[in-house]
PDB file of C-alpha atoms in Angstrom:
ATOM      1  CA  MET E   1      28.458  72.661  34.115  1.00 68.00           C
ATOM      2  CA  TRP E   2      27.570  72.152  30.485  1.00 79.00           C
ATOM      3  CA  VAL E   3      27.483  75.105  28.096  1.00 88.00           C
ATOM      4  CA  SER E   4      25.091  74.521  25.208  1.00 91.00           C
ATOM      5  CA  THR E   5      25.969  75.006  21.564  1.00 94.00           C
ATOM      6  CA  LYS E   6      23.631  78.019  21.615  1.00 95.00           C
ATOM      7  CA  ALA E   7      25.942  79.852  24.024  1.00 96.00           C
ATOM      8  CA  GLN E   8      29.096  78.618  22.295  1.00 96.00           C
ATOM      9  CA  TYR E   9      27.822  79.652  18.858  1.00 97.00           C
ATOM     10  CA  GLY E  10      26.566  82.955  20.283  1.00 97.00           C
ATOM     11  CA  LEU E  11      30.062  83.818  21.466  1.00 98.00           C
ATOM     12  CA  ARG E  12      31.582  82.678  18.165  1.00 97.00           C
ATOM     13  CA  ALA E  13      29.091  84.807  16.212  1.00 97.00           C
ATOM     14  CA  LEU E  14      29.870  87.844  18.359  1.00 98.00           C
ATOM     15  CA  ILE E  15      33.589  87.316  17.819  1.00 97.00           C
ATOM     16  CA  GLU E  16      33.069  87.109  14.059  1.00 96.00           C
ATOM     17  CA  ILE E  17      30.897  90.241  14.017  1.00 97.00           C
ATOM     18  CA  GLY E  18      33.280  92.079  16.340  1.00 97.00           C
ATOM     19  CA  ARG E  19      36.292  91.255  14.159  1.00 95.00           C
ATOM     20  CA  ARG E  20      34.799  93.354  11.372  1.00 92.00           C
ATOM     21  CA  GLY E  21      34.888  96.557  13.402  1.00 87.00           C
ATOM     22  CA  GLY E  22      31.816  98.657  12.706  1.00 86.00           C
ATOM     23  CA  ASP E  23      30.942  97.015   9.393  1.00 91.00           C
ATOM     24  CA  ALA E  24      27.647  95.173   9.111  1.00 95.00           C
ATOM     25  CA  VAL E  25      28.219  91.442   8.788  1.00 96.00           C
ATOM     26  CA  PRO E  26      25.695  89.227   6.987  1.00 96.00           C
ATOM     27  CA  LEU E  27      24.791  86.070   8.901  1.00 95.00           C
ATOM     28  CA  LYS E  28      25.641  84.105   5.773  1.00 96.00           C
ATOM     29  CA  ASP E  29      29.292  85.189   6.202  1.00 96.00           C
ATOM     30  CA  VAL E  30      29.289  84.221   9.879  1.00 96.00           C
ATOM     31  CA  SER E  31      27.637  80.903   9.054  1.00 96.00           C
ATOM     32  CA  GLU E  32      30.181  80.021   6.370  1.00 96.00           C
ATOM     33  CA  ARG E  33      33.226  81.136   8.341  1.00 93.00           C
ATOM     34  CA  GLN E  34      32.177  79.430  11.574  1.00 94.00           C
ATOM     35  CA  GLY E  35      30.530  76.340  10.089  1.00 95.00           C
ATOM     36  CA  ILE E  36      27.216  77.011  11.825  1.00 95.00           C
ATOM     37  CA  SER E  37      23.860  76.338  10.172  1.00 95.00           C
ATOM     38  CA  GLN E  38      22.446  79.645   8.957  1.00 95.00           C
ATOM     39  CA  HIS E  39      18.971  78.690  10.209  1.00 96.00           C
ATOM     40  CA  TYR E  40      20.306  78.000  13.726  1.00 97.00           C
ATOM     41  CA  LEU E  41      22.425  81.150  13.574  1.00 97.00           C
ATOM     42  CA  GLU E  42      19.324  83.228  12.792  1.00 96.00           C
ATOM     43  CA  GLN E  43      17.732  81.998  16.029  1.00 96.00           C
ATOM     44  CA  ILE E  44      20.909  82.791  17.962  1.00 97.00           C
ATOM     45  CA  ALA E  45      21.170  86.247  16.377  1.00 97.00           C
ATOM     46  CA  SER E  46      17.595  86.954  17.411  1.00 97.00           C
ATOM     47  CA  ASN E  47      18.509  86.151  21.028  1.00 97.00           C
ATOM     48  CA  LEU E  48      21.692  88.239  20.815  1.00 98.00           C
ATOM     49  CA  ARG E  49      19.741  91.168  19.401  1.00 97.00           C
ATOM     50  CA  ARG E  50      17.052  90.970  22.106  1.00 97.00           C
ATOM     51  CA  ALA E  51      19.789  90.855  24.750  1.00 97.00           C
ATOM     52  CA  GLY E  52      21.332  94.054  23.335  1.00 97.00           C
ATOM     53  CA  PHE E  53      24.619  92.630  22.037  1.00 98.00           C
ATOM     54  CA  ILE E  54      24.015  93.230  18.328  1.00 97.00           C
ATOM     55  CA  LYS E  55      21.836  95.424  16.184  1.00 96.00           C
ATOM     56  CA  SER E  56      20.606  94.771  12.676  1.00 95.00           C
ATOM     57  CA  VAL E  57      21.459  96.948   9.705  1.00 94.00           C
ATOM     58  CA  ARG E  58      19.067  96.871   6.764  1.00 93.00           C
ATOM     59  CA  GLY E  59      19.898  97.444   3.130  1.00 88.00           C
ATOM     60  CA  ALA E  60      22.201  96.161   0.422  1.00 85.00           C
ATOM     61  CA  HIS E  61      25.167  96.094   2.766  1.00 85.00           C
ATOM     62  CA  GLY E  62      23.122  94.986   5.749  1.00 91.00           C
ATOM     63  CA  GLY E  63      23.770  92.454   8.429  1.00 94.00           C
ATOM     64  CA  TYR E  64      24.654  92.767  12.084  1.00 97.00           C
ATOM     65  CA  ARG E  65      27.094  94.873  14.054  1.00 96.00           C
ATOM     66  CA  LEU E  66      27.881  95.072  17.738  1.00 97.00           C
ATOM     67  CA  ALA E  67      25.482  97.249  19.722  1.00 97.00           C
ATOM     68  CA  ARG E  68      28.190  98.029  22.314  1.00 96.00           C
ATOM     69  CA  PRO E  69      31.979  98.141  22.215  1.00 97.00           C
ATOM     70  CA  ALA E  70      33.573  94.690  22.401  1.00 97.00           C
ATOM     71  CA  ALA E  71      35.397  95.698  25.580  1.00 98.00           C
ATOM     72  CA  ALA E  72      32.031  96.408  27.239  1.00 98.00           C
ATOM     73  CA  ILE E  73      30.642  92.892  26.635  1.00 98.00           C
ATOM     74  CA  ASN E  74      31.838  90.014  28.790  1.00 98.00           C
ATOM     75  CA  ALA E  75      31.461  86.284  28.286  1.00 97.00           C
ATOM     76  CA  TYR E  76      29.389  85.903  31.479  1.00 96.00           C
ATOM     77  CA  GLU E  77      26.717  88.249  30.112  1.00 97.00           C
ATOM     78  CA  VAL E  78      26.554  86.389  26.820  1.00 97.00           C
ATOM     79  CA  VAL E  79      26.481  82.899  28.307  1.00 97.00           C
ATOM     80  CA  THR E  80      23.783  83.774  30.838  1.00 95.00           C
ATOM     81  CA  ALA E  81      21.731  85.582  28.178  1.00 96.00           C
ATOM     82  CA  MET E  82      21.820  82.444  26.054  1.00 96.00           C
ATOM     83  CA  GLU E  83      21.631  79.837  28.854  1.00 92.00           C
ATOM     84  CA  GLY E  84      19.959  81.425  31.834  1.00 90.00           C
ATOM     85  CA  SER E  85      21.569  80.418  35.098  1.00 88.00           C
ATOM     86  CA  ILE E  86      24.978  78.794  34.894  1.00 88.00           C
ATOM     87  CA  ALA E  87      25.093  77.820  38.537  1.00 87.00           C
ATOM     88  CA  PRO E  88      26.756  74.400  38.839  1.00 87.00           C
ATOM     89  CA  VAL E  89      23.982  73.198  41.190  1.00 86.00           C
ATOM     90  CA  SER E  90      20.603  74.675  42.058  1.00 83.00           C
ATOM     91  CA  CYS E  91      21.489  75.278  45.703  1.00 82.00           C
ATOM     92  CA  VAL E  92      23.814  78.175  44.822  1.00 81.00           C
ATOM     93  CA  GLU E  93      21.225  80.055  42.777  1.00 82.00           C
ATOM     94  CA  GLU E  94      20.118  83.276  44.439  1.00 74.00           C
ATOM     95  CA  ASP E  95      16.486  82.365  44.976  1.00 68.00           C
ATOM     96  CA  HIS E  96      17.100  78.781  46.134  1.00 63.00           C
ATOM     97  CA  VAL E  97      16.208  77.892  49.709  1.00 71.00           C
ATOM     98  CA  CYS E  98      17.945  74.777  50.990  1.00 71.00           C
ATOM     99  CA  ASP E  99      16.832  72.924  54.078  1.00 70.00           C
ATOM    100  CA  LYS E 100      19.984  70.757  53.998  1.00 68.00           C
ATOM    101  CA  GLY E 101      22.480  73.632  54.265  1.00 63.00           C
ATOM    102  CA  ASN E 102      23.386  72.828  57.861  1.00 68.00           C
ATOM    103  CA  VAL E 103      24.260  69.174  57.071  1.00 74.00           C
ATOM    104  CA  CYS E 104      25.594  69.510  53.507  1.00 80.00           C
ATOM    105  CA  GLY E 105      29.349  69.156  53.269  1.00 83.00           C
ATOM    106  CA  THR E 106      29.483  70.334  49.653  1.00 86.00           C
ATOM    107  CA  LEU E 107      27.743  73.715  49.752  1.00 85.00           C
ATOM    108  CA  ASP E 108      30.994  75.679  50.147  1.00 87.00           C
ATOM    109  CA  LEU E 109      32.533  73.760  47.239  1.00 91.00           C
ATOM    110  CA  TRP E 110      29.645  74.657  44.938  1.00 89.00           C
ATOM    111  CA  HIS E 111      29.814  78.308  45.958  1.00 88.00           C
ATOM    112  CA  ARG E 112      33.544  78.348  45.088  1.00 94.00           C
ATOM    113  CA  VAL E 113      32.879  76.671  41.727  1.00 94.00           C
ATOM    114  CA  ASP E 114      30.126  79.198  40.980  1.00 92.00           C
ATOM    115  CA  ALA E 115      32.386  82.110  41.952  1.00 94.00           C
ATOM    116  CA  ALA E 116      35.211  80.762  39.761  1.00 95.00           C
ATOM    117  CA  LEU E 117      32.876  80.475  36.752  1.00 94.00           C
ATOM    118  CA  ARG E 118      31.635  84.003  37.270  1.00 94.00           C
ATOM    119  CA  ASP E 119      35.193  85.329  37.691  1.00 97.00           C
ATOM    120  CA  VAL E 120      36.566  83.666  34.553  1.00 96.00           C
ATOM    121  CA  LEU E 121      33.597  84.450  32.323  1.00 96.00           C
ATOM    122  CA  GLY E 122      33.042  87.902  33.801  1.00 97.00           C
ATOM    123  CA  GLY E 123      36.728  88.761  33.473  1.00 97.00           C
ATOM    124  CA  THR E 124      36.830  87.840  29.794  1.00 98.00           C
ATOM    125  CA  THR E 125      35.597  90.501  27.398  1.00 98.00           C
ATOM    126  CA  LEU E 126      34.570  90.068  23.815  1.00 98.00           C
ATOM    127  CA  ALA E 127      37.586  92.223  22.937  1.00 97.00           C
ATOM    128  CA  ASP E 128      39.812  89.617  24.660  1.00 97.00           C
ATOM    129  CA  LEU E 129      38.162  86.815  22.670  1.00 97.00           C
ATOM    130  CA  ILE E 130      38.526  88.724  19.394  1.00 97.00           C
ATOM    131  CA  GLN E 131      42.210  89.290  20.114  1.00 96.00           C
ATOM    132  CA  ASP E 132      42.693  85.585  20.947  1.00 95.00           C
ATOM    133  CA  SER E 133      40.876  84.601  17.754  1.00 92.00           C
ATOM    134  CA  GLU E 134      43.051  86.853  15.620  1.00 91.00           C
ATOM    135  CA  ARG E 135      46.213  85.550  17.292  1.00 88.00           C
ATOM    136  CA  GLN E 136      45.139  81.942  16.645  1.00 87.00           C
ATOM    137  CA  GLU E 137      44.310  82.686  13.015  1.00 83.00           C
ATOM    138  CA  HIS E 138      47.658  84.398  12.513  1.00 77.00           C
ATOM    139  CA  ALA E 139      49.477  81.386  14.020  1.00 78.00           C
ATOM    140  CA  ARG E 140      47.510  79.049  11.740  1.00 73.00           C
ATOM    141  CA  LEU E 141      48.356  81.121   8.663  1.00 73.00           C
ATOM    142  CA  VAL E 142      52.043  81.124   9.551  1.00 68.00           C
ATOM    143  CA  GLN E 143      51.956  77.325   9.749  1.00 65.00           C
ATOM    144  CA  LEU E 144      50.353  77.131   6.293  1.00 59.00           C
ATOM    145  CA  GLU E 145      53.234  78.849   4.476  1.00 59.00           C
ATOM    146  CA  PRO E 146      54.076  76.958   1.291  1.00 61.00           C
ATOM    147  CA  SER E 147      56.809  74.384   1.711  1.00 58.00           C
ATOM    148  CA  PHE E 148      58.765  75.774  -1.242  1.00 54.00           C
ATOM    149  CA  LEU E 149      59.584  78.818   0.894  1.00 58.00           C
ATOM    150  CA  MET E 150      61.196  76.568   3.471  1.00 58.00           C
ATOM    151  CA  PRO E 151      64.863  75.594   2.928  1.00 61.00           C
ATOM    152  CA  ARG E 152      65.435  71.956   2.089  1.00 56.00           C
ATOM    153  CA  ALA E 153      67.476  69.795   4.419  1.00 56.00           C
TER     154      ALA E 153
END
């Protein structure tokens, strides 16, 4: 399975917006912080808005904020909204009819892979990702402490 940059950037944008609580976040801020082209991010934000993950706020302090609580949004929803089906092979998609099912030795494998993807992505909320992001940033900041604060050997 290959997750496109659209889905990856969509999750990163949601994390960035979610980290600001209820404040509206301009896409320019998300673009700069995440290193994503603002033009591409505008397309992604449009998809995220249509899918009901974010809502726009107009005005001087406008931008985007989450449309639902971060704990109520899971990675599976976001990835499938941005990608469509994430089935590892077409034969495990719901509407697929396979005439080789009785002789295929891999069908069960692909169903297990599909179930694992759904479990991991579906069991990971945006709140989890925000918490992970904040933990990683904190660890990075701790590593960047000035060397003059460290005792010399």
